[in-house]
């Protein structure tokens, strides 16, 4: 199975966006935990725009778009969407036109990712107060209008959480496996965020296809455990259809998924996550934000304190640096 998934990753459509491998290095602020060696995987340093996990997904998503001749790329999200900014940056590098659709009001002063979108020269549509389904419907209508005008268009759907997008973190497992072999790190436990399940699906699928080199722990930052598992399962099934390679084991057998640290859900701080944003930057000199990353660190430390994770542990930093400037 390992050879087959590696062969697929090497031959499927992909554009080069990632500065790979991203760094894997030790963390300095975990010395109080005597039974662990703590590491960080720096996917905040993916080499495009403000960095972040979506670059891995976009390599495969935009690879498909380019292969079928699309010239205009559309993406949608909240006003501080990391995906939108990274899509705009990727399009700038690839010479593609990009338009973004936001469910929210256009602010008088652009901050965070909106500022970066403007620097990239991206066309942005602000729909005012509406939900994600209305935003997505508008995006599809916009794409259809361009197609009718003879402009081949491609929509980056569901925040890049698709079967093709998950290939980015399937490939990341292979990258981390090679790094750990070179650094002689054994039996590593990886802690990663679970939002709509894209990163988690790619990690779980890749880990299974490559023979389970890692123990995977997913910390939900949004939904309850059962809902997150359904998101992950859906995305993995999409990936299986693309690769033709089925993951035989159930998601619950291949990863440990916790919803104990999500608080009130997406974008909502907990007391512990607010404290961790400050503590982590002051101990490590590395910035994390309050949507995804701080809750993962809180969860990882709790597992370590309770003796549920020992030996080599790794925090997967998925980025979000641009949005941090609009969070405080």
mmCIF file of C-alpha atoms in Angstrom:
data_model
loop_
_atom_site.group_PDB
_atom_site.id
_atom_site.type_symbol
_atom_site.label_atom_id
_atom_site.label_comp_id
_atom_site.label_asym_id
_atom_site.label_seq_id
_atom_site.Cartn_x
_atom_site.Cartn_y
_atom_site.Cartn_z
ATOM 1 C CA UNK A 1 0.000 0.000 0.000
ATOM 2 C CA UNK A 2 2.842 2.396 0.834
ATOM 3 C CA UNK A 3 4.349 2.097 -2.641
ATOM 4 C CA UNK A 4 0.975 2.636 -4.301
ATOM 5 C CA UNK A 5 0.111 5.819 -2.414
ATOM 6 C CA UNK A 6 3.602 7.230 -2.928
ATOM 7 C CA UNK A 7 3.346 6.493 -6.648
ATOM 8 C CA UNK A 8 -0.024 8.248 -6.807
ATOM 9 C CA UNK A 9 1.276 11.322 -4.962
ATOM 10 C CA UNK A 10 4.222 11.531 -7.344
ATOM 11 C CA UNK A 11 2.199 11.338 -10.546
ATOM 12 C CA UNK A 12 -1.059 13.174 -9.824
ATOM 13 C CA UNK A 13 -1.678 16.799 -10.847
ATOM 14 C CA UNK A 14 0.116 19.239 -8.583
ATOM 15 C CA UNK A 15 1.619 22.734 -8.713
ATOM 16 C CA UNK A 16 4.742 23.653 -6.766
ATOM 17 C CA UNK A 17 3.897 26.143 -4.017
ATOM 18 C CA UNK A 18 5.359 24.668 -0.851
ATOM 19 C CA UNK A 19 8.816 25.407 0.531
ATOM 20 C CA UNK A 20 9.333 21.808 1.586
ATOM 21 C CA UNK A 21 10.134 20.287 3.904
ATOM 22 C CA UNK A 22 8.836 22.723 6.486
ATOM 23 C CA UNK A 23 10.992 22.801 9.640
ATOM 24 C CA UNK A 24 10.619 20.193 12.351
ATOM 25 C CA UNK A 25 12.457 21.233 15.507
ATOM 26 C CA UNK A 26 12.404 20.965 19.274
ATOM 27 C CA UNK A 27 10.358 23.227 21.510
ATOM 28 C CA UNK A 28 12.157 24.900 24.403
ATOM 29 C CA UNK A 29 9.239 25.589 26.745
ATOM 30 C CA UNK A 30 8.396 21.994 27.652
ATOM 31 C CA UNK A 31 11.340 21.219 29.937
ATOM 32 C CA UNK A 32 9.035 20.809 32.948
ATOM 33 C CA UNK A 33 7.586 17.685 31.341
ATOM 34 C CA UNK A 34 10.248 15.076 32.023
ATOM 35 C CA UNK A 35 8.686 12.205 30.089
ATOM 36 C CA UNK A 36 8.437 13.945 26.720
ATOM 37 C CA UNK A 37 10.578 15.387 23.977
ATOM 38 C CA UNK A 38 8.447 18.123 22.436
ATOM 39 C CA UNK A 39 8.685 19.198 18.786
ATOM 40 C CA UNK A 40 6.871 21.552 16.454
ATOM 41 C CA UNK A 41 6.144 21.038 12.761
ATOM 42 C CA UNK A 42 6.289 24.506 11.227
ATOM 43 C CA UNK A 43 3.491 24.547 8.702
ATOM 44 C CA UNK A 44 3.177 28.220 9.487
ATOM 45 C CA UNK A 45 6.327 28.440 7.316
ATOM 46 C CA UNK A 46 5.050 26.983 4.059
ATOM 47 C CA UNK A 47 6.749 29.677 2.001
ATOM 48 C CA UNK A 48 3.765 31.464 0.432
ATOM 49 C CA UNK A 49 2.029 34.609 1.682
ATOM 50 C CA UNK A 50 1.591 34.473 5.461
ATOM 51 C CA UNK A 51 2.063 30.686 5.424
ATOM 52 C CA UNK A 52 -0.212 27.980 6.712
ATOM 53 C CA UNK A 53 -1.611 24.526 6.121
ATOM 54 C CA UNK A 54 -3.811 25.464 3.145
ATOM 55 C CA UNK A 55 -0.725 25.749 0.921
ATOM 56 C CA UNK A 56 -0.405 21.960 0.984
ATOM 57 C CA UNK A 57 -4.037 21.538 -0.077
ATOM 58 C CA UNK A 58 -3.788 24.205 -2.765
ATOM 59 C CA UNK A 59 -0.890 22.417 -4.450
ATOM 60 C CA UNK A 60 -3.250 19.608 -5.404
ATOM 61 C CA UNK A 61 -6.430 21.660 -5.854
ATOM 62 C CA UNK A 62 -4.833 24.241 -8.130
ATOM 63 C CA UNK A 63 -2.905 21.462 -9.822
ATOM 64 C CA UNK A 64 -6.251 20.134 -11.006
ATOM 65 C CA UNK A 65 -7.446 23.620 -11.983
ATOM 66 C CA UNK A 66 -4.367 24.278 -14.102
ATOM 67 C CA UNK A 67 -4.523 20.818 -15.709
ATOM 68 C CA UNK A 68 -8.043 21.499 -17.036
ATOM 69 C CA UNK A 69 -7.171 24.971 -18.290
ATOM 70 C CA UNK A 70 -8.869 27.209 -15.731
ATOM 71 C CA UNK A 71 -7.671 30.807 -15.678
ATOM 72 C CA UNK A 72 -9.856 32.275 -12.944
ATOM 73 C CA UNK A 73 -9.954 30.909 -9.386
ATOM 74 C CA UNK A 74 -12.692 31.704 -6.884
ATOM 75 C CA UNK A 75 -12.551 31.075 -3.144
ATOM 76 C CA UNK A 76 -14.913 31.996 -0.336
ATOM 77 C CA UNK A 77 -14.738 32.426 3.417
ATOM 78 C CA UNK A 78 -15.165 34.797 6.366
ATOM 79 C CA UNK A 79 -13.495 38.187 6.076
ATOM 80 C CA UNK A 80 -10.359 36.934 7.852
ATOM 81 C CA UNK A 81 -10.188 33.632 5.968
ATOM 82 C CA UNK A 82 -6.668 32.217 5.805
ATOM 83 C CA UNK A 83 -7.687 30.069 2.862
ATOM 84 C CA UNK A 84 -8.745 33.113 0.857
ATOM 85 C CA UNK A 85 -5.469 34.917 1.413
ATOM 86 C CA UNK A 86 -3.366 31.870 0.583
ATOM 87 C CA UNK A 87 -5.439 31.202 -2.540
ATOM 88 C CA UNK A 88 -4.829 34.782 -3.649
ATOM 89 C CA UNK A 89 -1.088 34.422 -2.992
ATOM 90 C CA UNK A 90 -0.955 31.096 -4.852
ATOM 91 C CA UNK A 91 -2.761 32.605 -7.835
ATOM 92 C CA UNK A 92 -0.307 35.509 -7.877
ATOM 93 C CA UNK A 93 2.585 33.056 -8.079
ATOM 94 C CA UNK A 94 0.914 30.955 -10.779
ATOM 95 C CA UNK A 95 -0.289 33.858 -12.906
ATOM 96 C CA UNK A 96 -3.977 33.074 -12.355
ATOM 97 C CA UNK A 97 -6.782 35.560 -11.722
ATOM 98 C CA UNK A 98 -8.345 35.288 -8.279
ATOM 99 C CA UNK A 99 -11.593 36.561 -6.809
ATOM 100 C CA UNK A 100 -12.701 36.180 -3.207
ATOM 101 C CA UNK A 101 -16.194 36.133 -1.728
ATOM 102 C CA UNK A 102 -16.750 37.042 1.927
ATOM 103 C CA UNK A 103 -19.849 36.797 4.096
ATOM 104 C CA UNK A 104 -19.396 40.008 6.040
ATOM 105 C CA UNK A 105 -19.329 43.770 5.685
ATOM 106 C CA UNK A 106 -16.421 45.472 3.984
ATOM 107 C CA UNK A 107 -14.573 47.302 6.759
ATOM 108 C CA UNK A 108 -13.476 50.890 6.303
ATOM 109 C CA UNK A 109 -9.992 49.953 7.447
ATOM 110 C CA UNK A 110 -8.490 46.744 6.132
ATOM 111 C CA UNK A 111 -6.635 44.681 8.737
ATOM 112 C CA UNK A 112 -5.126 41.221 8.939
ATOM 113 C CA UNK A 113 -5.774 39.028 5.913
ATOM 114 C CA UNK A 114 -7.911 41.693 4.235
ATOM 115 C CA UNK A 115 -4.895 43.978 4.138
ATOM 116 C CA UNK A 116 -2.841 41.200 2.561
ATOM 117 C CA UNK A 117 -5.569 40.489 0.003
ATOM 118 C CA UNK A 118 -5.447 44.128 -1.037
ATOM 119 C CA UNK A 119 -1.670 44.054 -1.379
ATOM 120 C CA UNK A 120 -2.056 41.048 -3.677
ATOM 121 C CA UNK A 121 -4.444 43.034 -5.874
ATOM 122 C CA UNK A 122 -7.255 40.542 -5.413
ATOM 123 C CA UNK A 123 -10.866 41.363 -6.312
ATOM 124 C CA UNK A 124 -13.048 40.842 -3.230
ATOM 125 C CA UNK A 125 -16.841 40.625 -2.949
ATOM 126 C CA UNK A 126 -18.429 41.459 0.420
ATOM 127 C CA UNK A 127 -21.963 40.109 0.781
ATOM 128 C CA UNK A 128 -22.798 41.594 4.170
ATOM 129 C CA UNK A 129 -24.449 39.548 6.875
ATOM 130 C CA UNK A 130 -25.285 36.106 5.476
ATOM 131 C CA UNK A 131 -24.453 32.505 6.256
ATOM 132 C CA UNK A 132 -21.909 30.293 4.527
ATOM 133 C CA UNK A 133 -24.514 28.568 2.343
ATOM 134 C CA UNK A 134 -25.605 31.903 0.837
ATOM 135 C CA UNK A 135 -21.962 32.892 0.368
ATOM 136 C CA UNK A 136 -21.160 29.623 -1.371
ATOM 137 C CA UNK A 137 -24.224 29.865 -3.613
ATOM 138 C CA UNK A 138 -23.111 33.337 -4.704
ATOM 139 C CA UNK A 139 -19.637 31.984 -5.470
ATOM 140 C CA UNK A 140 -21.056 29.200 -7.647
ATOM 141 C CA UNK A 141 -23.260 31.699 -9.498
ATOM 142 C CA UNK A 142 -20.259 33.948 -10.069
ATOM 143 C CA UNK A 143 -18.259 31.023 -11.464
ATOM 144 C CA UNK A 144 -21.157 30.069 -13.742
ATOM 145 C CA UNK A 145 -21.349 33.622 -15.077
ATOM 146 C CA UNK A 146 -17.663 33.524 -15.978
ATOM 147 C CA UNK A 147 -18.053 30.145 -17.662
ATOM 148 C CA UNK A 148 -20.953 31.520 -19.702
ATOM 149 C CA UNK A 149 -18.714 34.410 -20.766
ATOM 150 C CA UNK A 150 -16.107 31.915 -21.960
ATOM 151 C CA UNK A 151 -13.734 32.282 -18.988
ATOM 152 C CA UNK A 152 -12.798 28.840 -17.572
ATOM 153 C CA UNK A 153 -13.247 29.085 -13.797
ATOM 154 C CA UNK A 154 -12.533 26.891 -10.799
ATOM 155 C CA UNK A 155 -14.051 27.146 -7.322
ATOM 156 C CA UNK A 156 -11.979 26.187 -4.276
ATOM 157 C CA UNK A 157 -14.782 24.583 -2.313
ATOM 158 C CA UNK A 158 -15.403 23.920 1.384
ATOM 159 C CA UNK A 159 -12.355 25.779 2.636
ATOM 160 C CA UNK A 160 -10.148 23.409 0.588
ATOM 161 C CA UNK A 161 -11.446 20.494 2.662
ATOM 162 C CA UNK A 162 -12.043 18.139 -0.225
ATOM 163 C CA UNK A 163 -10.694 14.772 -1.232
ATOM 164 C CA UNK A 164 -8.104 16.409 -3.455
ATOM 165 C CA UNK A 165 -7.198 18.991 -0.817
ATOM 166 C CA UNK A 166 -6.581 16.227 1.728
ATOM 167 C CA UNK A 167 -3.803 14.880 -0.473
ATOM 168 C CA UNK A 168 -1.679 17.747 0.842
ATOM 169 C CA UNK A 169 -1.539 16.226 4.315
ATOM 170 C CA UNK A 170 -1.322 12.718 2.958
ATOM 171 C CA UNK A 171 1.930 13.883 1.401
ATOM 172 C CA UNK A 172 2.870 15.677 4.644
ATOM 173 C CA UNK A 173 2.901 12.347 6.486
ATOM 174 C CA UNK A 174 5.516 11.084 4.065
ATOM 175 C CA UNK A 175 7.520 14.284 4.566
ATOM 176 C CA UNK A 176 7.415 13.994 8.368
ATOM 177 C CA UNK A 177 8.277 10.307 8.243
ATOM 178 C CA UNK A 178 11.450 11.097 6.310
ATOM 179 C CA UNK A 179 12.347 13.935 8.691
ATOM 180 C CA UNK A 180 11.908 11.719 11.749
ATOM 181 C CA UNK A 181 14.079 9.013 10.192
ATOM 182 C CA UNK A 182 16.828 11.563 9.481
ATOM 183 C CA UNK A 183 16.571 13.012 13.012
ATOM 184 C CA UNK A 184 16.282 9.556 14.628
ATOM 185 C CA UNK A 185 12.949 10.424 16.258
ATOM 186 C CA UNK A 186 10.866 7.355 17.047
ATOM 187 C CA UNK A 187 7.226 6.696 18.013
ATOM 188 C CA UNK A 188 6.080 10.283 17.611
ATOM 189 C CA UNK A 189 2.593 11.448 18.619
ATOM 190 C CA UNK A 190 1.300 14.266 16.408
ATOM 191 C CA UNK A 191 -1.260 16.734 17.786
ATOM 192 C CA UNK A 192 -3.220 18.560 15.078
ATOM 193 C CA UNK A 193 -6.375 20.711 14.887
ATOM 194 C CA UNK A 194 -9.765 19.513 13.722
ATOM 195 C CA UNK A 195 -11.921 22.243 12.194
ATOM 196 C CA UNK A 196 -13.883 21.065 9.178
ATOM 197 C CA UNK A 197 -11.589 18.047 9.036
ATOM 198 C CA UNK A 198 -9.295 18.655 6.062
ATOM 199 C CA UNK A 199 -5.952 18.465 7.850
ATOM 200 C CA UNK A 200 -7.186 15.611 10.021
ATOM 201 C CA UNK A 201 -8.467 13.598 7.046
ATOM 202 C CA UNK A 202 -5.191 13.937 5.175
ATOM 203 C CA UNK A 203 -3.102 13.013 8.208
ATOM 204 C CA UNK A 204 -5.234 10.010 9.122
ATOM 205 C CA UNK A 205 -5.449 8.702 5.565
ATOM 206 C CA UNK A 206 -1.749 9.248 4.885
ATOM 207 C CA UNK A 207 -0.720 7.690 8.175
ATOM 208 C CA UNK A 208 -2.804 4.601 7.449
ATOM 209 C CA UNK A 209 -1.581 4.253 3.853
ATOM 210 C CA UNK A 210 2.049 4.561 4.970
ATOM 211 C CA UNK A 211 1.787 1.903 7.682
ATOM 212 C CA UNK A 212 0.968 4.057 10.738
ATOM 213 C CA UNK A 213 4.382 5.612 11.372
ATOM 214 C CA UNK A 214 2.759 8.041 13.827
ATOM 215 C CA UNK A 215 0.177 8.198 16.561
ATOM 216 C CA UNK A 216 -2.361 10.868 15.552
ATOM 217 C CA UNK A 217 -4.344 12.975 18.042
ATOM 218 C CA UNK A 218 -6.894 15.421 16.630
ATOM 219 C CA UNK A 219 -8.059 18.277 18.861
ATOM 220 C CA UNK A 220 -11.430 19.641 17.760
ATOM 221 C CA UNK A 221 -11.615 23.434 17.694
ATOM 222 C CA UNK A 222 -15.197 23.617 16.485
ATOM 223 C CA UNK A 223 -17.568 20.620 16.518
ATOM 224 C CA UNK A 224 -18.361 17.800 18.886
ATOM 225 C CA UNK A 225 -16.427 14.578 18.377
ATOM 226 C CA UNK A 226 -19.100 12.704 16.421
ATOM 227 C CA UNK A 227 -19.667 15.602 14.014
ATOM 228 C CA UNK A 228 -15.942 15.998 13.411
ATOM 229 C CA UNK A 229 -15.573 12.275 12.738
ATOM 230 C CA UNK A 230 -18.327 12.500 10.123
ATOM 231 C CA UNK A 231 -16.501 15.398 8.427
ATOM 232 C CA UNK A 232 -13.258 13.414 8.409
ATOM 233 C CA UNK A 233 -14.945 10.275 7.076
ATOM 234 C CA UNK A 234 -16.597 12.204 4.237
ATOM 235 C CA UNK A 235 -13.319 13.757 3.137
ATOM 236 C CA UNK A 236 -11.420 10.463 3.368
ATOM 237 C CA UNK A 237 -14.075 8.780 1.195
ATOM 238 C CA UNK A 238 -13.572 11.527 -1.405
ATOM 239 C CA UNK A 239 -9.819 10.942 -1.287
ATOM 240 C CA UNK A 240 -10.269 7.194 -1.698
ATOM 241 C CA UNK A 241 -12.289 7.775 -4.885
ATOM 242 C CA UNK A 242 -9.478 9.904 -6.299
ATOM 243 C CA UNK A 243 -6.628 7.537 -5.402
ATOM 244 C CA UNK A 244 -8.467 4.245 -5.808
ATOM 245 C CA UNK A 245 -6.916 3.164 -2.500
ATOM 246 C CA UNK A 246 -9.267 2.337 0.366
ATOM 247 C CA UNK A 247 -8.505 2.838 4.045
ATOM 248 C CA UNK A 248 -9.819 -0.366 5.595
ATOM 249 C CA UNK A 249 -9.834 0.715 9.264
ATOM 250 C CA UNK A 250 -12.403 3.079 10.783
ATOM 251 C CA UNK A 251 -11.355 6.627 11.667
ATOM 252 C CA UNK A 252 -11.746 5.910 15.392
ATOM 253 C CA UNK A 253 -9.269 3.018 15.078
ATOM 254 C CA UNK A 254 -6.599 5.091 13.343
ATOM 255 C CA UNK A 255 -6.642 8.302 15.411
ATOM 256 C CA UNK A 256 -7.694 9.664 18.787
ATOM 257 C CA UNK A 257 -10.134 12.545 18.520
ATOM 258 C CA UNK A 258 -10.985 14.863 21.402
ATOM 259 C CA UNK A 259 -13.579 17.623 21.687
ATOM 260 C CA UNK A 260 -12.724 18.557 25.274
ATOM 261 C CA UNK A 261 -10.839 21.763 24.439
ATOM 262 C CA UNK A 262 -13.119 23.442 21.872
ATOM 263 C CA UNK A 263 -15.028 25.661 24.311
ATOM 264 C CA UNK A 264 -17.921 27.370 22.529
ATOM 265 C CA UNK A 265 -16.536 26.410 19.137
ATOM 266 C CA UNK A 266 -14.872 28.020 16.144
ATOM 267 C CA UNK A 267 -13.175 31.322 16.856
ATOM 268 C CA UNK A 268 -14.261 31.330 20.504
ATOM 269 C CA UNK A 269 -11.442 31.515 23.037
ATOM 270 C CA UNK A 270 -11.343 29.510 26.196
ATOM 271 C CA UNK A 271 -9.586 30.882 29.243
ATOM 272 C CA UNK A 272 -6.779 28.361 28.710
ATOM 273 C CA UNK A 273 -6.376 29.098 24.997
ATOM 274 C CA UNK A 274 -6.186 32.857 25.599
ATOM 275 C CA UNK A 275 -3.439 32.282 28.147
ATOM 276 C CA UNK A 276 -1.617 29.894 25.813
ATOM 277 C CA UNK A 277 -1.403 32.433 22.991
ATOM 278 C CA UNK A 278 0.674 34.671 25.263
ATOM 279 C CA UNK A 279 2.624 31.904 26.990
ATOM 280 C CA UNK A 280 3.648 30.171 23.773
ATOM 281 C CA UNK A 281 4.911 33.305 22.057
ATOM 282 C CA UNK A 282 6.860 34.359 25.145
ATOM 283 C CA UNK A 283 8.444 30.929 25.626
ATOM 284 C CA UNK A 284 9.078 29.948 22.021
ATOM 285 C CA UNK A 285 9.184 33.213 20.051
ATOM 286 C CA UNK A 286 6.526 31.678 17.762
ATOM 287 C CA UNK A 287 3.074 33.181 17.275
ATOM 288 C CA UNK A 288 -0.124 31.156 17.384
ATOM 289 C CA UNK A 289 -3.704 32.366 16.889
ATOM 290 C CA UNK A 290 -7.006 31.757 18.615
ATOM 291 C CA UNK A 291 -9.036 29.906 15.956
ATOM 292 C CA UNK A 292 -7.090 26.668 15.683
ATOM 293 C CA UNK A 293 -3.633 26.581 17.143
ATOM 294 C CA UNK A 294 -3.941 27.686 20.759
ATOM 295 C CA UNK A 295 -6.530 25.003 21.553
ATOM 296 C CA UNK A 296 -4.258 22.305 20.125
ATOM 297 C CA UNK A 297 -1.405 23.359 22.394
ATOM 298 C CA UNK A 298 -3.766 23.399 25.386
ATOM 299 C CA UNK A 299 -4.908 19.877 24.535
ATOM 300 C CA UNK A 300 -1.384 18.583 23.972
ATOM 301 C CA UNK A 301 -0.168 19.913 27.322
ATOM 302 C CA UNK A 302 -3.158 18.393 29.095
ATOM 303 C CA UNK A 303 -2.470 14.989 27.566
ATOM 304 C CA UNK A 304 1.180 15.253 28.634
ATOM 305 C CA UNK A 305 0.284 16.245 32.201
ATOM 306 C CA UNK A 306 -2.123 13.317 32.470
ATOM 307 C CA UNK A 307 0.466 10.851 31.150
ATOM 308 C CA UNK A 308 -1.555 10.111 27.993
ATOM 309 C CA UNK A 309 1.337 11.164 25.741
ATOM 310 C CA UNK A 310 4.976 10.318 26.390
ATOM 311 C CA UNK A 311 8.195 10.242 24.422
ATOM 312 C CA UNK A 312 8.276 12.284 21.222
ATOM 313 C CA UNK A 313 5.280 14.591 20.840
ATOM 314 C CA UNK A 314 4.774 17.089 18.036
ATOM 315 C CA UNK A 315 2.511 20.096 17.719
ATOM 316 C CA UNK A 316 1.482 20.694 14.098
ATOM 317 C CA UNK A 317 1.372 24.480 13.674
ATOM 318 C CA UNK A 318 -1.088 25.164 10.859
ATOM 319 C CA UNK A 319 -0.481 28.912 10.512
ATOM 320 C CA UNK A 320 -3.037 31.703 10.626
ATOM 321 C CA UNK A 321 -0.497 34.466 11.217
ATOM 322 C CA UNK A 322 -2.334 36.966 8.996
ATOM 323 C CA UNK A 323 -5.616 36.690 10.884
ATOM 324 C CA UNK A 324 -3.840 37.210 14.230
ATOM 325 C CA UNK A 325 -3.530 40.927 13.480
ATOM 326 C CA UNK A 326 -7.317 41.274 13.433
ATOM 327 C CA UNK A 327 -7.991 39.129 16.520
ATOM 328 C CA UNK A 328 -6.874 41.639 19.156
#
